[in-house]
Coordinates of C-alpha atoms and ligand atoms in Angstrom, one line a residue:
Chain A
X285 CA 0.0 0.0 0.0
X286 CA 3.0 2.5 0.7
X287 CA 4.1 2.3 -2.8
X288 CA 0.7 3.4 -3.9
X289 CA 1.1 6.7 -3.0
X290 CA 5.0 7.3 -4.2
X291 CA 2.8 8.3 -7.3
X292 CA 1.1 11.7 -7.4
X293 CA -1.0 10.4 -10.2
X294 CA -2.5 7.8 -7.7
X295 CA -2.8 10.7 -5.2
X296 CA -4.9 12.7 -7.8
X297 CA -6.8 9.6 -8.5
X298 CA -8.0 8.9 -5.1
X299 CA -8.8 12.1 -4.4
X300 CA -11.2 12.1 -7.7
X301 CA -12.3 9.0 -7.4
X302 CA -13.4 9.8 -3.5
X303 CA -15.4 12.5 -4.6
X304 CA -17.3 10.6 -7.5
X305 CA -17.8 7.3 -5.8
X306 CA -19.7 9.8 -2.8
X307 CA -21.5 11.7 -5.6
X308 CA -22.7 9.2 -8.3
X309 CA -25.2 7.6 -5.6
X310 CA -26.4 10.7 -4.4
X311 CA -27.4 11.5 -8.0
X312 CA -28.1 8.2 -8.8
X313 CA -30.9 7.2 -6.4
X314 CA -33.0 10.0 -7.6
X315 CA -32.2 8.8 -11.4
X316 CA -33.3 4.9 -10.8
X317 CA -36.4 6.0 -8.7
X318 CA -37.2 7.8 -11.9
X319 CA -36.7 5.4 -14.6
X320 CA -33.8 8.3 -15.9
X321 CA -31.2 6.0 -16.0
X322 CA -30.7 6.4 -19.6
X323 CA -30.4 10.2 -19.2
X324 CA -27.4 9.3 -17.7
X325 CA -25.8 7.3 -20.5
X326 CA -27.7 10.0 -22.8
X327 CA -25.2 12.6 -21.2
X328 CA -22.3 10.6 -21.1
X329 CA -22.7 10.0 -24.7
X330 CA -22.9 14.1 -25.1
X331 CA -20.0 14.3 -22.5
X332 CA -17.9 12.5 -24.9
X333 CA -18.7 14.8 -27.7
X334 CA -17.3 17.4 -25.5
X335 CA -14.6 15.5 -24.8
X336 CA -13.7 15.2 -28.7
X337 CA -14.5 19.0 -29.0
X338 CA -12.0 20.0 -26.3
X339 CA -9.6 18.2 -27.9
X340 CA -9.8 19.2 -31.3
X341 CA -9.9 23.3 -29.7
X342 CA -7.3 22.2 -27.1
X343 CA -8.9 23.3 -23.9
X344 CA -9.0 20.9 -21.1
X345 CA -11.4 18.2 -22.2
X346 CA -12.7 18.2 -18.4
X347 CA -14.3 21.6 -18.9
X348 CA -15.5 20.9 -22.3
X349 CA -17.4 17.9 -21.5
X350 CA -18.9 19.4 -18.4
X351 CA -19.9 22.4 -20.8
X352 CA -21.8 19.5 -23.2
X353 CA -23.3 18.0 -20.1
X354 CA -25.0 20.7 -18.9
X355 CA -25.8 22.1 -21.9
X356 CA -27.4 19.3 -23.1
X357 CA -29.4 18.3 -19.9
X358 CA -31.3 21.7 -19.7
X359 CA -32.1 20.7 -23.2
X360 CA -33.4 17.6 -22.9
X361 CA -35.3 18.8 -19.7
X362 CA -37.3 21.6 -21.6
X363 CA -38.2 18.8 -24.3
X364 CA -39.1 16.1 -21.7
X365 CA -41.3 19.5 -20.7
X366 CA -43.2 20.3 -24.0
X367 CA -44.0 16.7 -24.5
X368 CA -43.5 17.4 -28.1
X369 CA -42.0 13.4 -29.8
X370 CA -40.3 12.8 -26.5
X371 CA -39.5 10.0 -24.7
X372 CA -36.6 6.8 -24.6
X373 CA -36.2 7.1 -28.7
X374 CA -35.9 10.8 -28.5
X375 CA -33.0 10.2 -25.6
X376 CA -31.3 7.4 -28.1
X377 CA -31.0 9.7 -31.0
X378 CA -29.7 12.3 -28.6
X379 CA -27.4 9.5 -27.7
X380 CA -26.1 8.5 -31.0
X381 CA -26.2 11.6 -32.4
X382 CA -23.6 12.9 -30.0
X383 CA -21.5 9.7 -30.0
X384 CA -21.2 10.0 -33.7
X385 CA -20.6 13.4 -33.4
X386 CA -17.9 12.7 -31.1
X387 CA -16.1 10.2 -33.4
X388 CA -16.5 12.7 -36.1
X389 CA -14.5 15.3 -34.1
X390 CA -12.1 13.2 -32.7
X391 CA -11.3 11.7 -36.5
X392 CA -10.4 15.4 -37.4
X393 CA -7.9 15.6 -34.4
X394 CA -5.4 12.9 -34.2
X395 CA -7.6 10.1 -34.9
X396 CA -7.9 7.6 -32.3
X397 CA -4.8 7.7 -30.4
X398 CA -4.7 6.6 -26.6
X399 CA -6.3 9.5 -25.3
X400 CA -9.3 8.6 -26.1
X401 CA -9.2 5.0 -24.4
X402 CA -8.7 6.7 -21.5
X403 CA -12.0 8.8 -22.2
X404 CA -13.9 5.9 -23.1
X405 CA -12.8 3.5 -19.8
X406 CA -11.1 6.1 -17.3
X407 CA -7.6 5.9 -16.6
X408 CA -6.6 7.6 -13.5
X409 CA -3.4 8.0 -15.0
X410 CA -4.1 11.3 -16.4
X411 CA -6.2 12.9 -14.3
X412 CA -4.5 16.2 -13.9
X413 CA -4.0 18.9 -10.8
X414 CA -6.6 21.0 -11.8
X415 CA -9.2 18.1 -12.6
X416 CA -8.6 17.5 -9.3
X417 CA -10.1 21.6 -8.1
X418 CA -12.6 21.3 -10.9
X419 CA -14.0 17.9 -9.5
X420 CA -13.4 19.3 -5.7
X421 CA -15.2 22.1 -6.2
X422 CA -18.4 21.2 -8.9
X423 CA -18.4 18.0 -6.3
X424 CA -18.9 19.9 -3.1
X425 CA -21.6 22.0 -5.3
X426 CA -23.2 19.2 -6.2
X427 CA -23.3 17.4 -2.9
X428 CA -24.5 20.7 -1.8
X429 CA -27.6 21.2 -3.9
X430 CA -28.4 17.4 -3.1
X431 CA -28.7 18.4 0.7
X432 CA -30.4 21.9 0.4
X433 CA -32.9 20.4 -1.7
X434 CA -33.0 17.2 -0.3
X435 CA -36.5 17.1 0.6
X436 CA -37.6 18.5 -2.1
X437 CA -36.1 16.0 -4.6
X438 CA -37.3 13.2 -2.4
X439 CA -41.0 14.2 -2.6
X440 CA -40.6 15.4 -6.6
X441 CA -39.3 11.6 -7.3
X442 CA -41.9 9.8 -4.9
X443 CA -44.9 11.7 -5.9
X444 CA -44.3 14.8 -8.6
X445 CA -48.4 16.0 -8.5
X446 CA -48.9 15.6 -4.8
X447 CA -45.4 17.7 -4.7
X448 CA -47.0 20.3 -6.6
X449 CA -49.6 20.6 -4.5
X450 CA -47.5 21.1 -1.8
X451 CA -46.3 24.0 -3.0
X452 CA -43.2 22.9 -4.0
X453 CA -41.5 24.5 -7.1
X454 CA -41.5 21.1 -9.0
X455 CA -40.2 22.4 -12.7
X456 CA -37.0 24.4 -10.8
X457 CA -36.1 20.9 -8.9
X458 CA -36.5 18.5 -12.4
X459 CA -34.1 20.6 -14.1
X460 CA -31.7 21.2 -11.0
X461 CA -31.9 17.6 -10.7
X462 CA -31.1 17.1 -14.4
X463 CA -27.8 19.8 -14.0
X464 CA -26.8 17.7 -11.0
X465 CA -27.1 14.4 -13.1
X466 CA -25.2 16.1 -16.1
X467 CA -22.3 17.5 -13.7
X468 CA -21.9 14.2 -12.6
X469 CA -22.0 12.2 -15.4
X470 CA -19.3 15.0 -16.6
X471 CA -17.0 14.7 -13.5
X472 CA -16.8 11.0 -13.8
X473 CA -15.5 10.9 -16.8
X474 CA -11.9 10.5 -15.9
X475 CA -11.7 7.9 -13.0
X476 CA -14.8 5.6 -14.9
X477 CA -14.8 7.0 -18.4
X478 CA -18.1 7.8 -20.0
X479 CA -19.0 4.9 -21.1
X480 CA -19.1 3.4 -17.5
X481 CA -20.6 5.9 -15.6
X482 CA -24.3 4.9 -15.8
X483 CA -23.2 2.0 -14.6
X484 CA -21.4 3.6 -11.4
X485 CA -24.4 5.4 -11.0
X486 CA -27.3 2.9 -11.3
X487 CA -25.7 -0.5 -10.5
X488 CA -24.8 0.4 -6.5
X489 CA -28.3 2.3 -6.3
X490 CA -30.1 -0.8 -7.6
X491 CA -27.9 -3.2 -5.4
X492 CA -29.2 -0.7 -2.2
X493 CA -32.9 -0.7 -3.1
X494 CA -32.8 -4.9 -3.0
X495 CA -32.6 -4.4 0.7
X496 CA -35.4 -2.0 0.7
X497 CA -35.8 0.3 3.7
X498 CA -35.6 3.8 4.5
X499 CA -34.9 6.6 1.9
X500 CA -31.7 7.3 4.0
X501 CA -30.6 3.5 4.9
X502 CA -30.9 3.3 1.0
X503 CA -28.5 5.9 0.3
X504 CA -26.2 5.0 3.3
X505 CA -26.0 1.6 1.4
X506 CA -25.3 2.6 -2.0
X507 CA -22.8 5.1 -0.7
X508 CA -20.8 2.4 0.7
X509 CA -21.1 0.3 -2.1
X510 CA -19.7 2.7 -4.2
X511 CA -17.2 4.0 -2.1
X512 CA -15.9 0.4 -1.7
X513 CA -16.0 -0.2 -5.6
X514 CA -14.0 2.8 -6.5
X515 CA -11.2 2.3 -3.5
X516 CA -10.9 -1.4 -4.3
X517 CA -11.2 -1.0 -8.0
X518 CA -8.0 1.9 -8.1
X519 CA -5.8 -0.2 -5.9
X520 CA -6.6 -3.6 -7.7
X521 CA -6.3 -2.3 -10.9
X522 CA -3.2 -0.4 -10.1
X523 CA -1.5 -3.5 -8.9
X524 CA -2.8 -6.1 -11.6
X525 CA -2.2 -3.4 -14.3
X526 CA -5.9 -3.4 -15.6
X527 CA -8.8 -0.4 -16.8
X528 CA -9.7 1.6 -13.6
X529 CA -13.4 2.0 -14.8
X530 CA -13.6 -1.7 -15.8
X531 CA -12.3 -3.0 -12.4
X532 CA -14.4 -0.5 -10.7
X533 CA -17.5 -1.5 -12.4
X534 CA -16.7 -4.9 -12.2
X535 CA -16.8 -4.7 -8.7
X536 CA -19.9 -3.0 -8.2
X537 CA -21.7 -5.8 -10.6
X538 CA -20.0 -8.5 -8.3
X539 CA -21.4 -7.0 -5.0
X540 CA -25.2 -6.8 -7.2
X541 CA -24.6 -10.3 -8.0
X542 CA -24.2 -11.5 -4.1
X543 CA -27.2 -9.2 -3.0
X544 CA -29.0 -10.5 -5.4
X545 CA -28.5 -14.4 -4.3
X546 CA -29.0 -13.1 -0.3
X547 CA -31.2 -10.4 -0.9
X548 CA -34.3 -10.0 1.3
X549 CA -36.4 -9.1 -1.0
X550 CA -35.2 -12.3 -3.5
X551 CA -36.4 -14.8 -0.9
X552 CA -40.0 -13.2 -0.1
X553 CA -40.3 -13.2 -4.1
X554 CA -40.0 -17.2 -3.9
Chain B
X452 CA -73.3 19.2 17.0
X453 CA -72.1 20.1 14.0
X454 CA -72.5 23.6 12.3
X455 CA -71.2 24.2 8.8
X456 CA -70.2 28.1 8.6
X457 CA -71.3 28.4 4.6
X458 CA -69.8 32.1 4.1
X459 CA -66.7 30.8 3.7
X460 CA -65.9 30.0 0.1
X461 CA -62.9 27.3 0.3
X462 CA -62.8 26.7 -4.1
X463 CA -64.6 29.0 -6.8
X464 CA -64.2 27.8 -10.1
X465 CA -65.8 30.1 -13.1
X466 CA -66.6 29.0 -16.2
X467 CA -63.6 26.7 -16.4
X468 CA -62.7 25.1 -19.2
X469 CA -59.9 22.7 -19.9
X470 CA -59.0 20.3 -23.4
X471 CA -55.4 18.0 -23.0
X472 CA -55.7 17.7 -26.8
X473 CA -58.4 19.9 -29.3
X474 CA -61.8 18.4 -27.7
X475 CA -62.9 20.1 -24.1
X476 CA -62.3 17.3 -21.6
X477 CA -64.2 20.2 -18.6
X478 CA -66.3 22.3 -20.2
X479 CA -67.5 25.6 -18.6
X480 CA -67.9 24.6 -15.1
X481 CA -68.5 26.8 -12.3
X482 CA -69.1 25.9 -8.7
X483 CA -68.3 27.4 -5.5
X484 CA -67.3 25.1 -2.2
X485 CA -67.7 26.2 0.9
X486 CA -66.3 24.9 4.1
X487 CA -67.3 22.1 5.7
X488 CA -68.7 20.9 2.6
X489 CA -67.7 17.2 1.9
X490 CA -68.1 16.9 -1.8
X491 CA -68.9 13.3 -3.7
X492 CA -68.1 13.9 -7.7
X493 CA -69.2 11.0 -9.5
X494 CA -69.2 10.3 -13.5
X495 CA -68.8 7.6 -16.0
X496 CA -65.2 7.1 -17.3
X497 CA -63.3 9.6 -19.0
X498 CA -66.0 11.9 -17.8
X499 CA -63.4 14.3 -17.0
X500 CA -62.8 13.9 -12.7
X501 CA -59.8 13.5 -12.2
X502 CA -59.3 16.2 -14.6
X503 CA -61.3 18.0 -12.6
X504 CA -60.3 17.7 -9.5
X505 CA -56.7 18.6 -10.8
X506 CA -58.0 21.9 -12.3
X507 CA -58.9 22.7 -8.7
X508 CA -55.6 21.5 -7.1
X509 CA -53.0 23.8 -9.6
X510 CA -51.5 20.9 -11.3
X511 CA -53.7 21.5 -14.4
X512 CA -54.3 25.3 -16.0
X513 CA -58.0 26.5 -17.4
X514 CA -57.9 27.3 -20.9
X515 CA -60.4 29.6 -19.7
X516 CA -61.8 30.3 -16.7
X517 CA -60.7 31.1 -13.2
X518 CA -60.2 28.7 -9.8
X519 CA -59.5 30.3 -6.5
X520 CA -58.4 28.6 -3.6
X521 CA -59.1 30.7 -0.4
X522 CA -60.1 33.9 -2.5
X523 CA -57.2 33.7 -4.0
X524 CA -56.4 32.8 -7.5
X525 CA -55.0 29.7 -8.3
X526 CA -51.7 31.2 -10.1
X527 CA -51.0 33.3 -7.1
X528 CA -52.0 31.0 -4.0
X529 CA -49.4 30.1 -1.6
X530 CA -51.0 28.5 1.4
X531 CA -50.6 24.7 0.2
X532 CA -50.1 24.0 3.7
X533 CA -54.2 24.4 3.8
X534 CA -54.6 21.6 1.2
X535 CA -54.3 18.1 1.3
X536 CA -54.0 16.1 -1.7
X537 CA -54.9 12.0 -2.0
X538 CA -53.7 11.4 -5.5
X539 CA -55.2 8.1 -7.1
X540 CA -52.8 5.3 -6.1
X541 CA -51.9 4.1 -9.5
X542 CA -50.1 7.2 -10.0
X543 CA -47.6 6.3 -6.7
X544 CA -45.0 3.3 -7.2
X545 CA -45.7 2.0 -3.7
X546 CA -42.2 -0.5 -3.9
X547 CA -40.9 3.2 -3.5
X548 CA -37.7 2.7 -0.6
X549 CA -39.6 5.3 2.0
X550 CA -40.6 4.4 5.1
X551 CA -44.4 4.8 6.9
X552 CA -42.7 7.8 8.6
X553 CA -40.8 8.9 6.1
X554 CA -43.5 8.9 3.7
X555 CA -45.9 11.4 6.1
X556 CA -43.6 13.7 6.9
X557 CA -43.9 14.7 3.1
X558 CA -47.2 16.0 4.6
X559 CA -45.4 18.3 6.5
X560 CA -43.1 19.8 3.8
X561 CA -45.9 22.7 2.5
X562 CA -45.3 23.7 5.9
X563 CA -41.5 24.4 6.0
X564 CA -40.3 25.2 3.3
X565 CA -37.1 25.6 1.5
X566 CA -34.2 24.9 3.4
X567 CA -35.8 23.8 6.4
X568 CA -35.9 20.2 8.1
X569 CA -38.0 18.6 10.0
X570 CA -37.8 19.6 14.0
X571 CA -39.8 17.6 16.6
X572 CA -42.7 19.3 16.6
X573 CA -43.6 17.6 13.0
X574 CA -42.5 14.5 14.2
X575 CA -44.9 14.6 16.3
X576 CA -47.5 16.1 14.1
X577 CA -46.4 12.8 12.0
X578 CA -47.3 10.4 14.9
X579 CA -50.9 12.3 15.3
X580 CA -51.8 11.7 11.8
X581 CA -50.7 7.9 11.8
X582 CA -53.1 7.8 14.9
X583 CA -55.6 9.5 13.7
X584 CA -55.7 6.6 11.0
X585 CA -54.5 4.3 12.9
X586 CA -51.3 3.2 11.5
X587 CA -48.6 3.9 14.3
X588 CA -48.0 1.0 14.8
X589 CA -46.4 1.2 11.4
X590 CA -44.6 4.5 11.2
X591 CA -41.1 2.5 10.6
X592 CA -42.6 -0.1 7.8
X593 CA -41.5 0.0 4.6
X594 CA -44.8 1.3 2.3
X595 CA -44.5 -1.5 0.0
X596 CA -44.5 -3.4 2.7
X597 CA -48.5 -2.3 3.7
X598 CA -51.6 -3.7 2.4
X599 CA -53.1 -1.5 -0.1
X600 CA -56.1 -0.5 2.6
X601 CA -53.4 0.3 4.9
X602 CA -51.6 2.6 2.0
X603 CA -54.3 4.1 1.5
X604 CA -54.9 5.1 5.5
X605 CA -51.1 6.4 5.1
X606 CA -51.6 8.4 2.1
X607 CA -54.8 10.4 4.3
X608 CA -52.1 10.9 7.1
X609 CA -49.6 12.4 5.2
X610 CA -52.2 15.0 3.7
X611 CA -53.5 15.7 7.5
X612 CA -50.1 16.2 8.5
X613 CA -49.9 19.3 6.6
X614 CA -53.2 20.2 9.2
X615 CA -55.2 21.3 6.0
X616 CA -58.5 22.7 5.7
X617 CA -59.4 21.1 3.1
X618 CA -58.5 17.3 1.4
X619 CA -59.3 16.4 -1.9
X620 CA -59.0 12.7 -2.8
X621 CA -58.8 10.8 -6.2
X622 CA -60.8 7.3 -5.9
X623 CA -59.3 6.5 -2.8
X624 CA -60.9 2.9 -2.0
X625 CA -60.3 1.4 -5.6
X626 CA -59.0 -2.1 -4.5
X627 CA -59.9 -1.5 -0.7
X628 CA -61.4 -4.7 0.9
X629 CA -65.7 -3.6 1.8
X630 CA -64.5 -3.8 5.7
X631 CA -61.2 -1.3 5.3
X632 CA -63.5 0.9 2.8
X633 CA -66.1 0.9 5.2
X634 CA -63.7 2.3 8.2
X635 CA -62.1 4.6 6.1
X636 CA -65.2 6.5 5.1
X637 CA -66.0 6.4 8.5
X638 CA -62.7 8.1 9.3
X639 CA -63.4 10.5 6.5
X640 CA -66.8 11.4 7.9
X641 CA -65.6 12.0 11.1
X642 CA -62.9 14.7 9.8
X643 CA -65.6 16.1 8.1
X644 CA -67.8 16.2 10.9
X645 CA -65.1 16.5 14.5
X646 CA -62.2 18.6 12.1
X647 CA -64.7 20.3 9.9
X648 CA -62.2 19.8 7.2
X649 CA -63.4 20.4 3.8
X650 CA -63.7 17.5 1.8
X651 CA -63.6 16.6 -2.4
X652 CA -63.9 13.0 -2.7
X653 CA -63.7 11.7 -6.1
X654 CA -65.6 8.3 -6.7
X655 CA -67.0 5.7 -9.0
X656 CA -69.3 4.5 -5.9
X657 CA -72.4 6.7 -6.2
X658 CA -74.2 4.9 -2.9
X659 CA -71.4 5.8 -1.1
X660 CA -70.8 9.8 -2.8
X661 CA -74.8 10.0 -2.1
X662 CA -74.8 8.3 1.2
X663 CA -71.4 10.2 2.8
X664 CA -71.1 13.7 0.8
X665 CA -73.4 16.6 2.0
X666 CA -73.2 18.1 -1.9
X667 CA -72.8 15.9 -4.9
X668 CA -71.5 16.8 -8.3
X669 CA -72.3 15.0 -11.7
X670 CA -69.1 15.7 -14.1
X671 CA -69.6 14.1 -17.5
X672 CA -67.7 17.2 -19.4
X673 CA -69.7 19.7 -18.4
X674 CA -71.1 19.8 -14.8
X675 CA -73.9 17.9 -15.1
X676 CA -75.5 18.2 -11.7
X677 CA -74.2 19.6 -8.3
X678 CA -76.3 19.8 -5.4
X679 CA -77.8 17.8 -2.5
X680 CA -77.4 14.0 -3.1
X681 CA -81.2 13.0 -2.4
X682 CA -82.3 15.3 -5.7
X683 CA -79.9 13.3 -7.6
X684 CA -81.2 10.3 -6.8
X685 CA -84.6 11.3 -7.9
X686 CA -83.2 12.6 -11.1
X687 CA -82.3 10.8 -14.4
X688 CA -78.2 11.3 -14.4
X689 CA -78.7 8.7 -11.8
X690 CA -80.4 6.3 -14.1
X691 CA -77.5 7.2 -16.9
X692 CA -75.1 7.1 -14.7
X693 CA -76.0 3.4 -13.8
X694 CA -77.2 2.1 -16.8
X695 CA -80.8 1.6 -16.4
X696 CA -82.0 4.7 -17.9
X697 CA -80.2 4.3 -21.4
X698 CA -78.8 7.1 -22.8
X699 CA -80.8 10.2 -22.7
X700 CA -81.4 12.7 -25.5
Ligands
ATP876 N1 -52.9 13.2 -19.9 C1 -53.9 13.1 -20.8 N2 -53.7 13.4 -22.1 C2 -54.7 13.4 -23.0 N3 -56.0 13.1 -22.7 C3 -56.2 12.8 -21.4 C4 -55.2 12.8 -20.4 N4 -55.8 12.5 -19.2 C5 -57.1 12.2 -19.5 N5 -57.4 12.4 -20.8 C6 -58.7 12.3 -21.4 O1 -59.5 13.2 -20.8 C7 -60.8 12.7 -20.5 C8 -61.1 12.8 -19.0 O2 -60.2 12.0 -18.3 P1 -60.2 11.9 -16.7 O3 -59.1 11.1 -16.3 O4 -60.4 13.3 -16.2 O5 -61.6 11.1 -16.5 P2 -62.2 10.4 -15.2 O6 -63.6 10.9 -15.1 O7 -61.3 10.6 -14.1 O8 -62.2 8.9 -15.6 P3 -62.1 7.6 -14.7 O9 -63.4 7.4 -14.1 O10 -61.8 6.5 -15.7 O11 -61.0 7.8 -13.7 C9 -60.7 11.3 -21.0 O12 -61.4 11.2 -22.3 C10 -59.3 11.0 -21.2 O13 -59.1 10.1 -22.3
MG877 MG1 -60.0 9.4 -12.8

């Protein structure tokens, strides 16, 4: 373990990965509950397309992606709104369109050179200083929102008319929820890459909710699980030499698999 | 005894008219609620009650028309704490992780607003309204857990825990055994009656709307019929409404 951190890169990625493995259930709970969970891939699809246009303009990829992200969420959020042709195809053209246009971008660069691996599957290996401040500080903002509003998202996701009637300012929480989703989607990208992030934010959510419970307990659960996943997964696949995101999702699919054999809720459904 | 103060108008709707597509689903409706009333709507499907009763509650807009809650119109109202709302139960997934407890204190939120958690005052306020129906026992249950008479019990707590002065509720007893549904308009009666709390109960069970509600409304589109539920009875939307008239016109 002490020769772990002789590298700052493993520093960086602990710190990063920390912060994402705390936020991605957070965000994620309130996703699953809401049968969103393609609105995350959606975004990572777009966050890739930043990705590819940060590149090509050379400003940190980071920033560009989360630019994308959030872009694109508030987007998608004021056409889930005017009902208008919308619904899972709407999100899968949303989501090919930007991967294309990603590939398309990235094929005018440099073509597909190692860098964008590390996009696709996360390599810790080059997360930089100032990813670390830009995930720090959109992280803390994001856990932020999630507590201020916490009520408020809870009752939006459980019960979005009877909210309403409560007085609560349902459209201003769907789309603060969406900007939280899209930041972290965006954030993620470089411990888990973007095209394992949904999986970092559903799977450990899913795993909790087998065990049922409180709103709270739920979240307590899935924040271990993820924690766990992300710590084990950068250690492991530092030592065996294998993909960060890989080994991190891996993990989380392996602790799914166990619940799912010794889950309460498994044995009352037989 | 029980004295309903009439000069208090608790909903005003005027000439209210509502379409989700081109054709009017409410058409022109006016009616005026007062408190203390407890209101049975009754109609044949798609009649437009749930509609309706959402027109009232904010979470639909008139095309036309105006609704005021507490003299005050709709757009512009910001007491939700005196409203409680019993949405149908088809629209809640009940295998939601939340539990009992949990789930009431959501009663409590119109209450506190932004930025402010619950203190020990609602948590008690909780524990009153699982009393009141009779579901304390429960408070740390899962909902999915429950039966779906004993949901329905915790969805009336959590809109008393907001103390309202008025409840409207969407079919509340589809799927409710005869004894449970039996009790629970017995608990509703008694709010109506101990609470004076305002009442909007939206139903396909016309004995029970005519037997229970003081003022009865016919919705089929337009409103058809509102008024004392013995003239109803005597009238022919009764005999439409259960089939033994055939259609009128
Ligand atoms: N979201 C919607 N979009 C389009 N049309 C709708 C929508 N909701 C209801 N309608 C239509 O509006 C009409 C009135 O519906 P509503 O649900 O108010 O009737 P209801 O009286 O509550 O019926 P039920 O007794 O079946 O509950 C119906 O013709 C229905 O098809
Ligand atoms: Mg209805």
């Amino acid at each position: 373990m002490i020769g772990l951190f002789q590298y700052g890169f493993m520093i960086r990625g602990f710190e990063v990965g920390i912060i994402i493995a705390a936020i991605a259930p957070l965000i994620g709970i309130f996703l699953v509950l809401r049968r969103y969970s393609l609105i995350a891939d959606t975004l990572s699809h777009v966050s890739l397309a930043g990705v590819a246009l940060g590149l090509l303009l050379k400003i940190n990829p980071l920033v560009a992606a989360i630019i994308a992200s959030v872009i694109s969420s508030i987007v998608i959020e004021r056409l889930r709104l005017s009902k208008r042709i919308f619904g899972e195809s709407a999100l899968s053209i949303f989501l090919s369109g930007s991967l294309a246009l990603a590939v398309v971008l990235i094929s005018l660069t440099h073509g597909f050179g190692v860098d964008l691996f590390s996009y696709l599957f996360g390599s810790i290996t080059t997360v930089k200083q100032v990813d670390v401040y830009i995930v720090g500080i959109l992280g803390f903002f994001v856990v932020a929102a999630v507590l201020l509003f916490f009520k408020e998202l809870v009752f939006v996701t459980i019960d979005e008319e009877a909210a309403r009637v409560a007085g609560i300012p349902t459209k201003f929480i769907n789309m603060l929820l969406i900007i939280l989703a899209s930041l972290t989607v965006a954030l993620a990208i470089p411990i888990v890459g973007v095209l394992l992030i949904a999986a970092l934010i559903v799977i450990p959510v899913v795993t909790a909710l087998q065990y049922g419970q409180s709103f709270v307990k739920t979240i307590f659960f899935a924040e271990a699980i993820s924690l766990f996943s992300v710590i084990v997964g950068i250690v492991v696949s530092f030592y065996l030499n294998l993909s960060t995101g890989g080994t991190i999702v891996l993990l989380t699919v392996f602790i799914f698999v166990i619940t799912l054999l010794t889950g309460k809720k498994d044995h009352r459904a037989h | 005894m029980h004295t309903v103060d009439h000069s208090q108008t608790i909903i005003e709707l005027k000439d209210v008219c509502f379409s989700y597509t081109s054709e009017d689903v409410v058409k022109n409706v006016s009616l005026q609620i007062h408190k203390g009333d407890y209101v049975g709507i009754v109609g044949p499907n798609g009649g437009g009650k749930s509609t309706f009763l959402k027109l009232m509650l904010g979470i639909l807009r008139p095309a036309s028309g105006t609704v005021k809650l507490f003299g005050v119109d709709i757009s512009q109202f910001k007491d939700w704490s005196k409203i409680g709302y019993v949405p149908q139960r088809t629209t809640v997934d009940a295998n939601f992780p939340v539990t009992v407890e949990e789930f009431v204190m959501m009663g409590r939120y119109s209450r506190l607003g932004l930025f402010h958690f619950p203190k020990q005052d609602d948590r008690e306020r909780v524990n009153k309204s699982l009393r009141q129906v009779e579901m304390y026992e429960y408070k740390n249950r899962q909902i999915s857990e429950l039966s779906g008479g004993q949901q329905q019990r915790v969805f009336i707590a959590r809109a008393l825990a907001s103390e309202p002065e008025a409840i409207f509720l969407d079919e509340p007893t589809v799927g409710v055994d005869v004894k449970t549904q039996k009790q629970f308009y017995e608990l509703l009666r008694s709010l109506n009656q101990k609470l004076d709390l305002t009442l909007v109960l939206v139903t396909h069970e016309l004995d029970i709307a005519a037997h229970e509600a003081t003022e009865l409304g016919y919705i089929n589109r337009t409103l058809e019929y509102y008024g004392e539920p013995k003239e109803f009875l005597k009238g022919d939307y009764f005999h439409e409404l259960i089939g033994k008239g055939g259609i009128r016109h």
